[in-house]
Protein backbone atom coordinates (compact mmCIF):
# COMPACT_ATOMS: atom_id res chain seq x y z
CA UNK A 1 0.00 0.00 0.00
CA UNK A 2 1.30 3.45 -0.93
CA UNK A 3 -0.10 6.93 -1.41
CA UNK A 4 -3.03 8.55 0.36
CA UNK A 5 -4.68 5.29 1.49
CA UNK A 6 -1.55 4.49 3.45
CA UNK A 7 -1.29 8.04 4.84
CA UNK A 8 -4.89 7.84 5.98
CA UNK A 9 -4.40 4.48 7.64
CA UNK A 10 -1.25 5.72 9.40
CA UNK A 11 -2.76 8.99 10.55
CA UNK A 12 -5.74 7.18 12.09
CA UNK A 13 -3.89 4.14 13.48
CA UNK A 14 -4.04 5.36 17.09
CA UNK A 15 -7.71 6.25 16.76
CA UNK A 16 -8.32 2.75 15.37
CA UNK A 17 -6.58 1.16 18.32
CA UNK A 18 -8.71 3.22 20.70
CA UNK A 19 -11.89 2.25 18.83
CA UNK A 20 -11.21 -1.47 18.70
CA UNK A 21 -10.16 -1.60 22.34
CA UNK A 22 -13.23 0.06 23.83
CA UNK A 23 -14.52 -2.14 26.64
CA UNK A 24 -17.95 -2.38 25.08
CA UNK A 25 -16.63 -3.91 21.83
CA UNK A 26 -14.24 -6.25 23.65
CA UNK A 27 -17.07 -7.49 25.86
CA UNK A 28 -19.45 -7.74 22.91
CA UNK A 29 -16.93 -9.94 21.09
CA UNK A 30 -17.09 -12.52 23.91
CA UNK A 31 -20.85 -12.29 24.42
CA UNK A 32 -20.44 -10.50 27.76
CA UNK A 33 -22.86 -7.68 26.88
CA UNK A 34 -26.55 -8.42 27.52
CA UNK A 35 -28.69 -8.78 24.41
CA UNK A 36 -30.27 -5.39 25.24
CA UNK A 37 -26.82 -3.83 24.79
CA UNK A 38 -26.30 -5.60 21.47
CA UNK A 39 -29.73 -4.31 20.37
CA UNK A 40 -28.85 -0.79 21.56
CA UNK A 41 -25.75 -0.85 19.36
CA UNK A 42 -27.91 -1.89 16.37
CA UNK A 43 -30.24 1.03 17.14
CA UNK A 44 -27.35 3.52 17.22
CA UNK A 45 -26.01 2.04 13.97
CA UNK A 46 -29.47 2.44 12.44
CA UNK A 47 -29.54 6.16 13.25
CA UNK A 48 -25.97 6.69 12.04
CA UNK A 49 -26.40 4.81 8.75
CA UNK A 50 -29.75 6.43 8.06
CA UNK A 51 -27.93 9.75 8.02
CA UNK A 52 -24.78 8.51 6.25
CA UNK A 53 -26.71 6.73 3.51
CA UNK A 54 -29.03 9.67 3.02
CA UNK A 55 -26.00 11.94 2.52
CA UNK A 56 -24.68 9.20 0.19
CA UNK A 57 -27.78 9.44 -1.98
CA UNK A 58 -27.05 13.12 -2.55
CA UNK A 59 -23.32 12.49 -3.06
CA UNK A 60 -24.03 9.99 -5.82
CA UNK A 61 -24.00 12.90 -8.29
CA UNK A 62 -20.63 14.21 -7.10
CA UNK A 63 -17.86 13.39 -9.63
CA UNK A 64 -15.44 12.28 -6.89
CA UNK A 65 -17.47 11.15 -3.86
CA UNK A 66 -20.06 9.50 -6.12
CA UNK A 67 -17.52 6.76 -6.95
CA UNK A 68 -17.59 5.62 -3.31
CA UNK A 69 -21.36 5.27 -3.10
CA UNK A 70 -22.30 1.64 -3.72
CA UNK A 71 -25.63 -0.08 -2.96
CA UNK A 72 -23.66 -3.26 -2.16
CA UNK A 73 -22.47 -1.49 0.99
CA UNK A 74 -25.87 -0.25 2.17
CA UNK A 75 -26.42 -1.16 5.81
CA UNK A 76 -29.81 0.42 6.45
CA UNK A 77 -31.85 -2.55 5.12
CA UNK A 78 -29.78 -4.99 7.21
CA UNK A 79 -30.24 -2.84 10.33
CA UNK A 80 -34.00 -2.64 9.80
CA UNK A 81 -34.12 -6.43 9.47
CA UNK A 82 -31.95 -6.87 12.57
CA UNK A 83 -34.03 -4.47 14.68
CA UNK A 84 -37.20 -6.22 13.56
CA UNK A 85 -35.73 -9.53 14.72
CA UNK A 86 -34.58 -8.05 18.01
CA UNK A 87 -37.68 -5.98 18.87
CA UNK A 88 -40.49 -7.25 16.64
CA UNK A 89 -42.81 -5.24 14.41
CA UNK A 90 -42.78 -2.21 16.69
CA UNK A 91 -38.98 -1.92 16.44
CA UNK A 92 -39.01 1.77 15.49
CA UNK A 93 -40.32 2.76 18.92
CA UNK A 94 -37.32 1.01 20.52
CA UNK A 95 -34.82 3.20 18.65
CA UNK A 96 -33.62 6.25 20.52
CA UNK A 97 -30.40 8.20 20.07
CA UNK A 98 -27.72 8.39 22.74
CA UNK A 99 -26.23 11.90 23.16
CA UNK A 100 -23.08 10.72 21.33
CA UNK A 101 -25.21 9.43 18.45
CA UNK A 102 -26.95 12.81 18.25
CA UNK A 103 -23.53 14.44 17.94
CA UNK A 104 -22.48 11.92 15.27
CA UNK A 105 -25.60 12.35 13.11
CA UNK A 106 -25.47 16.09 13.53
CA UNK A 107 -21.85 16.10 12.31
CA UNK A 108 -22.91 14.02 9.29
CA UNK A 109 -25.69 16.48 8.53
CA UNK A 110 -23.71 19.67 9.01
CA UNK A 111 -20.13 18.83 8.01
CA UNK A 112 -20.64 16.26 5.27
CA UNK A 113 -23.85 16.93 3.44
CA UNK A 114 -22.24 19.64 1.31
CA UNK A 115 -18.61 18.55 1.57
CA UNK A 116 -17.64 15.55 -0.60
CA UNK A 117 -14.25 14.98 1.06
CA UNK A 118 -15.90 15.03 4.49
CA UNK A 119 -18.42 12.48 3.31
CA UNK A 120 -15.60 10.25 2.00
CA UNK A 121 -13.91 10.47 5.42
CA UNK A 122 -17.02 9.23 7.21
CA UNK A 123 -17.71 6.66 4.49
CA UNK A 124 -14.19 5.26 4.89
CA UNK A 125 -14.30 5.00 8.68
CA UNK A 126 -17.60 3.11 8.72
CA UNK A 127 -17.56 0.88 5.64
CA UNK A 128 -13.88 -0.08 5.57
CA UNK A 129 -14.28 -0.84 9.28
CA UNK A 130 -17.40 -2.92 8.61
CA UNK A 131 -15.52 -4.83 5.91
CA UNK A 132 -12.64 -5.49 8.35
CA UNK A 133 -13.39 -5.71 12.10
CA UNK A 134 -17.13 -5.96 11.43
CA UNK A 135 -16.74 -9.09 9.31
CA UNK A 136 -14.35 -10.57 11.88
CA UNK A 137 -16.82 -9.92 14.70
CA UNK A 138 -19.85 -11.32 12.85
CA UNK A 139 -19.40 -15.06 13.55
CA UNK A 140 -18.81 -14.48 17.29
CA UNK A 141 -21.89 -12.25 17.50
CA UNK A 142 -23.97 -14.84 15.67
CA UNK A 143 -22.95 -17.53 18.11
CA UNK A 144 -23.60 -15.28 21.15
CA UNK A 145 -26.74 -13.46 20.10
CA UNK A 146 -28.20 -15.55 17.27
CA UNK A 147 -30.71 -13.11 15.82
CA UNK A 148 -30.10 -9.63 14.48
CA UNK A 149 -26.65 -10.00 12.98
CA UNK A 150 -27.23 -9.39 9.27
CA UNK A 151 -25.48 -6.01 9.64
CA UNK A 152 -22.25 -8.00 9.93
CA UNK A 153 -22.77 -9.80 6.60
CA UNK A 154 -22.14 -8.35 3.12
CA UNK A 155 -24.07 -10.65 0.79
CA UNK A 156 -23.20 -8.58 -2.24
CA UNK A 157 -19.46 -8.38 -1.55
CA UNK A 158 -18.12 -11.91 -2.03
CA UNK A 159 -14.45 -10.86 -1.83
CA UNK A 160 -14.00 -8.15 0.85
CA UNK A 161 -10.23 -8.10 0.45
CA UNK A 162 -10.50 -7.30 -3.27
CA UNK A 163 -13.18 -4.74 -2.50
CA UNK A 164 -10.96 -3.00 0.06
CA UNK A 165 -8.02 -3.04 -2.37
CA UNK A 166 -10.15 -1.32 -5.02
CA UNK A 167 -11.41 1.14 -2.39
CA UNK A 168 -7.84 2.03 -1.43
CA UNK A 169 -6.99 2.51 -5.11
CA UNK A 170 -9.86 5.04 -5.25
CA UNK A 171 -8.45 6.79 -2.17
CA UNK A 172 -5.01 6.94 -3.80
CA UNK A 173 -6.55 8.47 -6.93
CA UNK A 174 -8.46 11.26 -5.16
CA UNK A 175 -7.90 14.38 -7.26
CA UNK A 176 -7.81 16.74 -4.25
CA UNK A 177 -4.90 19.06 -3.40
CA UNK A 178 -2.80 18.12 -0.35
CA UNK A 179 -4.60 20.58 1.95
CA UNK A 180 -7.96 18.99 1.13
CA UNK A 181 -6.55 15.49 1.71
CA UNK A 182 -5.34 16.71 5.10
CA UNK A 183 -8.82 18.00 5.92
CA UNK A 184 -10.25 14.64 4.87
CA UNK A 185 -7.84 12.81 7.20
CA UNK A 186 -8.72 15.20 10.04
CA UNK A 187 -12.41 14.49 9.47
CA UNK A 188 -11.70 10.74 9.57
CA UNK A 189 -10.11 11.25 12.99
CA UNK A 190 -13.27 13.07 14.08
CA UNK A 191 -15.38 10.20 12.73
CA UNK A 192 -13.34 7.71 14.77
CA UNK A 193 -13.83 9.83 17.90
CA UNK A 194 -17.58 10.01 17.32
CA UNK A 195 -17.66 6.20 17.09
CA UNK A 196 -15.56 5.85 20.23
CA UNK A 197 -17.95 8.19 22.09
CA UNK A 198 -20.96 6.08 21.07
CA UNK A 199 -19.20 2.89 22.19
CA UNK A 200 -18.21 4.48 25.52
CA UNK A 201 -21.76 5.63 26.20
CA UNK A 202 -23.02 2.14 25.42
CA UNK A 203 -20.38 0.81 27.81
CA UNK A 204 -21.76 3.05 30.58
CA UNK A 205 -25.33 1.96 29.88
CA UNK A 206 -24.34 -1.71 29.78
CA UNK A 207 -21.49 -2.10 32.24
CA UNK A 208 -19.49 -5.24 32.82
CA UNK A 209 -21.83 -8.19 33.20
CA UNK A 210 -19.75 -11.03 34.57
CA UNK A 211 -22.75 -13.33 34.87
CA UNK A 212 -23.35 -13.14 31.12
CA UNK A 213 -19.66 -13.80 30.44
CA UNK A 214 -19.64 -16.96 32.55
C1 LIG B 1 -13.63 -5.52 17.35
C2 LIG B 1 -13.09 -4.41 16.96
C3 LIG B 1 -12.26 -4.24 15.72
C4 LIG B 1 -11.38 -5.10 15.15
C5 LIG B 1 -11.01 -6.51 15.61
C6 LIG B 1 -10.85 -4.45 13.98
C7 LIG B 1 -9.93 -5.01 13.13
C8 LIG B 1 -9.45 -4.44 11.97
C9 LIG B 1 -8.46 -5.00 11.09
C10 LIG B 1 -7.79 -6.37 11.29
C11 LIG B 1 -8.26 -4.15 10.08
C12 LIG B 1 -7.26 -4.31 8.91
C13 LIG B 1 -7.98 -4.87 7.73
C14 LIG B 1 -7.19 -4.79 6.45
O1 LIG B 1 -6.03 -4.41 6.42
O2 LIG B 1 -7.78 -5.09 5.41
C15 LIG B 1 -9.13 -3.03 10.31
C16 LIG B 1 -9.21 -1.96 9.49
C17 LIG B 1 -10.07 -0.91 9.70
N1 LIG B 1 -10.92 -0.72 10.75
FE1 LIG B 1 -11.14 -1.93 12.32
N2 LIG B 1 -11.42 -3.22 13.85
C18 LIG B 1 -12.28 -3.06 14.90
C19 LIG B 1 -13.06 -1.96 15.16
C20 LIG B 1 -13.16 -0.87 14.35
C21 LIG B 1 -14.02 0.27 14.60
C22 LIG B 1 -14.92 0.46 15.83
C23 LIG B 1 -13.86 1.12 13.54
C24 LIG B 1 -14.49 2.45 13.28
C25 LIG B 1 -15.71 2.75 13.62
C26 LIG B 1 -12.91 0.51 12.63
C27 LIG B 1 -12.50 1.04 11.43
C28 LIG B 1 -11.56 0.48 10.59
C29 LIG B 1 -11.11 1.07 9.34
C30 LIG B 1 -11.59 2.40 8.76
C31 LIG B 1 -10.18 0.21 8.79
C32 LIG B 1 -9.39 0.40 7.50
C33 LIG B 1 -8.01 0.92 7.83
C34 LIG B 1 -7.20 1.10 6.57
O3 LIG B 1 -6.68 0.12 6.09
O4 LIG B 1 -7.13 2.23 6.08
N3 LIG B 1 -12.52 -0.69 13.15
N4 LIG B 1 -9.84 -3.23 11.46
CSV table of C-alpha atoms and ligand atoms in Angstrom, one decimal:
chain,number,residue,atom,x,y,z
A,1,UNK,CA,0.0,0.0,0.0
A,2,UNK,CA,1.3,3.5,-0.9
A,3,UNK,CA,-0.1,6.9,-1.4
A,4,UNK,CA,-3.0,8.6,0.4
A,5,UNK,CA,-4.7,5.3,1.5
A,6,UNK,CA,-1.6,4.5,3.5
A,7,UNK,CA,-1.3,8.0,4.8
A,8,UNK,CA,-4.9,7.8,6.0
A,9,UNK,CA,-4.4,4.5,7.6
A,10,UNK,CA,-1.3,5.7,9.4
A,11,UNK,CA,-2.8,9.0,10.5
A,12,UNK,CA,-5.7,7.2,12.1
A,13,UNK,CA,-3.9,4.1,13.5
A,14,UNK,CA,-4.0,5.4,17.1
A,15,UNK,CA,-7.7,6.2,16.8
A,16,UNK,CA,-8.3,2.8,15.4
A,17,UNK,CA,-6.6,1.2,18.3
A,18,UNK,CA,-8.7,3.2,20.7
A,19,UNK,CA,-11.9,2.2,18.8
A,20,UNK,CA,-11.2,-1.5,18.7
A,21,UNK,CA,-10.2,-1.6,22.3
A,22,UNK,CA,-13.2,0.1,23.8
A,23,UNK,CA,-14.5,-2.1,26.6
A,24,UNK,CA,-18.0,-2.4,25.1
A,25,UNK,CA,-16.6,-3.9,21.8
A,26,UNK,CA,-14.2,-6.2,23.7
A,27,UNK,CA,-17.1,-7.5,25.9
A,28,UNK,CA,-19.4,-7.7,22.9
A,29,UNK,CA,-16.9,-9.9,21.1
A,30,UNK,CA,-17.1,-12.5,23.9
A,31,UNK,CA,-20.8,-12.3,24.4
A,32,UNK,CA,-20.4,-10.5,27.8
A,33,UNK,CA,-22.9,-7.7,26.9
A,34,UNK,CA,-26.6,-8.4,27.5
A,35,UNK,CA,-28.7,-8.8,24.4
A,36,UNK,CA,-30.3,-5.4,25.2
A,37,UNK,CA,-26.8,-3.8,24.8
A,38,UNK,CA,-26.3,-5.6,21.5
A,39,UNK,CA,-29.7,-4.3,20.4
A,40,UNK,CA,-28.8,-0.8,21.6
A,41,UNK,CA,-25.7,-0.8,19.4
A,42,UNK,CA,-27.9,-1.9,16.4
A,43,UNK,CA,-30.2,1.0,17.1
A,44,UNK,CA,-27.3,3.5,17.2
A,45,UNK,CA,-26.0,2.0,14.0
A,46,UNK,CA,-29.5,2.4,12.4
A,47,UNK,CA,-29.5,6.2,13.3
A,48,UNK,CA,-26.0,6.7,12.0
A,49,UNK,CA,-26.4,4.8,8.8
A,50,UNK,CA,-29.8,6.4,8.1
A,51,UNK,CA,-27.9,9.8,8.0
A,52,UNK,CA,-24.8,8.5,6.3
A,53,UNK,CA,-26.7,6.7,3.5
A,54,UNK,CA,-29.0,9.7,3.0
A,55,UNK,CA,-26.0,11.9,2.5
A,56,UNK,CA,-24.7,9.2,0.2
A,57,UNK,CA,-27.8,9.4,-2.0
A,58,UNK,CA,-27.0,13.1,-2.6
A,59,UNK,CA,-23.3,12.5,-3.1
A,60,UNK,CA,-24.0,10.0,-5.8
A,61,UNK,CA,-24.0,12.9,-8.3
A,62,UNK,CA,-20.6,14.2,-7.1
A,63,UNK,CA,-17.9,13.4,-9.6
A,64,UNK,CA,-15.4,12.3,-6.9
A,65,UNK,CA,-17.5,11.2,-3.9
A,66,UNK,CA,-20.1,9.5,-6.1
A,67,UNK,CA,-17.5,6.8,-7.0
A,68,UNK,CA,-17.6,5.6,-3.3
A,69,UNK,CA,-21.4,5.3,-3.1
A,70,UNK,CA,-22.3,1.6,-3.7
A,71,UNK,CA,-25.6,-0.1,-3.0
A,72,UNK,CA,-23.7,-3.3,-2.2
A,73,UNK,CA,-22.5,-1.5,1.0
A,74,UNK,CA,-25.9,-0.3,2.2
A,75,UNK,CA,-26.4,-1.2,5.8
A,76,UNK,CA,-29.8,0.4,6.4
A,77,UNK,CA,-31.8,-2.6,5.1
A,78,UNK,CA,-29.8,-5.0,7.2
A,79,UNK,CA,-30.2,-2.8,10.3
A,80,UNK,CA,-34.0,-2.6,9.8
A,81,UNK,CA,-34.1,-6.4,9.5
A,82,UNK,CA,-32.0,-6.9,12.6
A,83,UNK,CA,-34.0,-4.5,14.7
A,84,UNK,CA,-37.2,-6.2,13.6
A,85,UNK,CA,-35.7,-9.5,14.7
A,86,UNK,CA,-34.6,-8.0,18.0
A,87,UNK,CA,-37.7,-6.0,18.9
A,88,UNK,CA,-40.5,-7.2,16.6
A,89,UNK,CA,-42.8,-5.2,14.4
A,90,UNK,CA,-42.8,-2.2,16.7
A,91,UNK,CA,-39.0,-1.9,16.4
A,92,UNK,CA,-39.0,1.8,15.5
A,93,UNK,CA,-40.3,2.8,18.9
A,94,UNK,CA,-37.3,1.0,20.5
A,95,UNK,CA,-34.8,3.2,18.6
A,96,UNK,CA,-33.6,6.3,20.5
A,97,UNK,CA,-30.4,8.2,20.1
A,98,UNK,CA,-27.7,8.4,22.7
A,99,UNK,CA,-26.2,11.9,23.2
A,100,UNK,CA,-23.1,10.7,21.3
A,101,UNK,CA,-25.2,9.4,18.4
A,102,UNK,CA,-26.9,12.8,18.2
A,103,UNK,CA,-23.5,14.4,17.9
A,104,UNK,CA,-22.5,11.9,15.3
A,105,UNK,CA,-25.6,12.3,13.1
A,106,UNK,CA,-25.5,16.1,13.5
A,107,UNK,CA,-21.9,16.1,12.3
A,108,UNK,CA,-22.9,14.0,9.3
A,109,UNK,CA,-25.7,16.5,8.5
A,110,UNK,CA,-23.7,19.7,9.0
A,111,UNK,CA,-20.1,18.8,8.0
A,112,UNK,CA,-20.6,16.3,5.3
A,113,UNK,CA,-23.8,16.9,3.4
A,114,UNK,CA,-22.2,19.6,1.3
A,115,UNK,CA,-18.6,18.5,1.6
A,116,UNK,CA,-17.6,15.6,-0.6
A,117,UNK,CA,-14.2,15.0,1.1
A,118,UNK,CA,-15.9,15.0,4.5
A,119,UNK,CA,-18.4,12.5,3.3
A,120,UNK,CA,-15.6,10.3,2.0
A,121,UNK,CA,-13.9,10.5,5.4
A,122,UNK,CA,-17.0,9.2,7.2
A,123,UNK,CA,-17.7,6.7,4.5
A,124,UNK,CA,-14.2,5.3,4.9
A,125,UNK,CA,-14.3,5.0,8.7
A,126,UNK,CA,-17.6,3.1,8.7
A,127,UNK,CA,-17.6,0.9,5.6
A,128,UNK,CA,-13.9,-0.1,5.6
A,129,UNK,CA,-14.3,-0.8,9.3
A,130,UNK,CA,-17.4,-2.9,8.6
A,131,UNK,CA,-15.5,-4.8,5.9
A,132,UNK,CA,-12.6,-5.5,8.4
A,133,UNK,CA,-13.4,-5.7,12.1
A,134,UNK,CA,-17.1,-6.0,11.4
A,135,UNK,CA,-16.7,-9.1,9.3
A,136,UNK,CA,-14.3,-10.6,11.9
A,137,UNK,CA,-16.8,-9.9,14.7
A,138,UNK,CA,-19.8,-11.3,12.9
A,139,UNK,CA,-19.4,-15.1,13.5
A,140,UNK,CA,-18.8,-14.5,17.3
A,141,UNK,CA,-21.9,-12.3,17.5
A,142,UNK,CA,-24.0,-14.8,15.7
A,143,UNK,CA,-23.0,-17.5,18.1
A,144,UNK,CA,-23.6,-15.3,21.2
A,145,UNK,CA,-26.7,-13.5,20.1
A,146,UNK,CA,-28.2,-15.6,17.3
A,147,UNK,CA,-30.7,-13.1,15.8
A,148,UNK,CA,-30.1,-9.6,14.5
A,149,UNK,CA,-26.6,-10.0,13.0
A,150,UNK,CA,-27.2,-9.4,9.3
A,151,UNK,CA,-25.5,-6.0,9.6
A,152,UNK,CA,-22.2,-8.0,9.9
A,153,UNK,CA,-22.8,-9.8,6.6
A,154,UNK,CA,-22.1,-8.3,3.1
A,155,UNK,CA,-24.1,-10.7,0.8
A,156,UNK,CA,-23.2,-8.6,-2.2
A,157,UNK,CA,-19.5,-8.4,-1.6
A,158,UNK,CA,-18.1,-11.9,-2.0
A,159,UNK,CA,-14.4,-10.9,-1.8
A,160,UNK,CA,-14.0,-8.2,0.9
A,161,UNK,CA,-10.2,-8.1,0.5
A,162,UNK,CA,-10.5,-7.3,-3.3
A,163,UNK,CA,-13.2,-4.7,-2.5
A,164,UNK,CA,-11.0,-3.0,0.1
A,165,UNK,CA,-8.0,-3.0,-2.4
A,166,UNK,CA,-10.2,-1.3,-5.0
A,167,UNK,CA,-11.4,1.1,-2.4
A,168,UNK,CA,-7.8,2.0,-1.4
A,169,UNK,CA,-7.0,2.5,-5.1
A,170,UNK,CA,-9.9,5.0,-5.3
A,171,UNK,CA,-8.5,6.8,-2.2
A,172,UNK,CA,-5.0,6.9,-3.8
A,173,UNK,CA,-6.5,8.5,-6.9
A,174,UNK,CA,-8.5,11.3,-5.2
A,175,UNK,CA,-7.9,14.4,-7.3
A,176,UNK,CA,-7.8,16.7,-4.3
A,177,UNK,CA,-4.9,19.1,-3.4
A,178,UNK,CA,-2.8,18.1,-0.4
A,179,UNK,CA,-4.6,20.6,1.9
A,180,UNK,CA,-8.0,19.0,1.1
A,181,UNK,CA,-6.5,15.5,1.7
A,182,UNK,CA,-5.3,16.7,5.1
A,183,UNK,CA,-8.8,18.0,5.9
A,184,UNK,CA,-10.2,14.6,4.9
A,185,UNK,CA,-7.8,12.8,7.2
A,186,UNK,CA,-8.7,15.2,10.0
A,187,UNK,CA,-12.4,14.5,9.5
A,188,UNK,CA,-11.7,10.7,9.6
A,189,UNK,CA,-10.1,11.3,13.0
A,190,UNK,CA,-13.3,13.1,14.1
A,191,UNK,CA,-15.4,10.2,12.7
A,192,UNK,CA,-13.3,7.7,14.8
A,193,UNK,CA,-13.8,9.8,17.9
A,194,UNK,CA,-17.6,10.0,17.3
A,195,UNK,CA,-17.7,6.2,17.1
A,196,UNK,CA,-15.6,5.8,20.2
A,197,UNK,CA,-17.9,8.2,22.1
A,198,UNK,CA,-21.0,6.1,21.1
A,199,UNK,CA,-19.2,2.9,22.2
A,200,UNK,CA,-18.2,4.5,25.5
A,201,UNK,CA,-21.8,5.6,26.2
A,202,UNK,CA,-23.0,2.1,25.4
A,203,UNK,CA,-20.4,0.8,27.8
A,204,UNK,CA,-21.8,3.0,30.6
A,205,UNK,CA,-25.3,2.0,29.9
A,206,UNK,CA,-24.3,-1.7,29.8
A,207,UNK,CA,-21.5,-2.1,32.2
A,208,UNK,CA,-19.5,-5.2,32.8
A,209,UNK,CA,-21.8,-8.2,33.2
A,210,UNK,CA,-19.8,-11.0,34.6
A,211,UNK,CA,-22.8,-13.3,34.9
A,212,UNK,CA,-23.3,-13.1,31.1
A,213,UNK,CA,-19.7,-13.8,30.4
A,214,UNK,CA,-19.6,-17.0,32.6
B,1,LIG,C1,-13.6,-5.5,17.4
B,1,LIG,C2,-13.1,-4.4,17.0
B,1,LIG,C3,-12.3,-4.2,15.7
B,1,LIG,C4,-11.4,-5.1,15.1
B,1,LIG,C5,-11.0,-6.5,15.6
B,1,LIG,C6,-10.9,-4.4,14.0
B,1,LIG,C7,-9.9,-5.0,13.1
B,1,LIG,C8,-9.5,-4.4,12.0
B,1,LIG,C9,-8.5,-5.0,11.1
B,1,LIG,C10,-7.8,-6.4,11.3
B,1,LIG,C11,-8.3,-4.2,10.1
B,1,LIG,C12,-7.3,-4.3,8.9
B,1,LIG,C13,-8.0,-4.9,7.7
B,1,LIG,C14,-7.2,-4.8,6.4
B,1,LIG,O1,-6.0,-4.4,6.4
B,1,LIG,O2,-7.8,-5.1,5.4
B,1,LIG,C15,-9.1,-3.0,10.3
B,1,LIG,C16,-9.2,-2.0,9.5
B,1,LIG,C17,-10.1,-0.9,9.7
B,1,LIG,N1,-10.9,-0.7,10.8
B,1,LIG,FE1,-11.1,-1.9,12.3
B,1,LIG,N2,-11.4,-3.2,13.8
B,1,LIG,C18,-12.3,-3.1,14.9
B,1,LIG,C19,-13.1,-2.0,15.2
B,1,LIG,C20,-13.2,-0.9,14.4
B,1,LIG,C21,-14.0,0.3,14.6
B,1,LIG,C22,-14.9,0.5,15.8
B,1,LIG,C23,-13.9,1.1,13.5
B,1,LIG,C24,-14.5,2.5,13.3
B,1,LIG,C25,-15.7,2.7,13.6
B,1,LIG,C26,-12.9,0.5,12.6
B,1,LIG,C27,-12.5,1.0,11.4
B,1,LIG,C28,-11.6,0.5,10.6
B,1,LIG,C29,-11.1,1.1,9.3
B,1,LIG,C30,-11.6,2.4,8.8
B,1,LIG,C31,-10.2,0.2,8.8
B,1,LIG,C32,-9.4,0.4,7.5
B,1,LIG,C33,-8.0,0.9,7.8
B,1,LIG,C34,-7.2,1.1,6.6
B,1,LIG,O3,-6.7,0.1,6.1
B,1,LIG,O4,-7.1,2.2,6.1
B,1,LIG,N3,-12.5,-0.7,13.2
B,1,LIG,N4,-9.8,-3.2,11.5
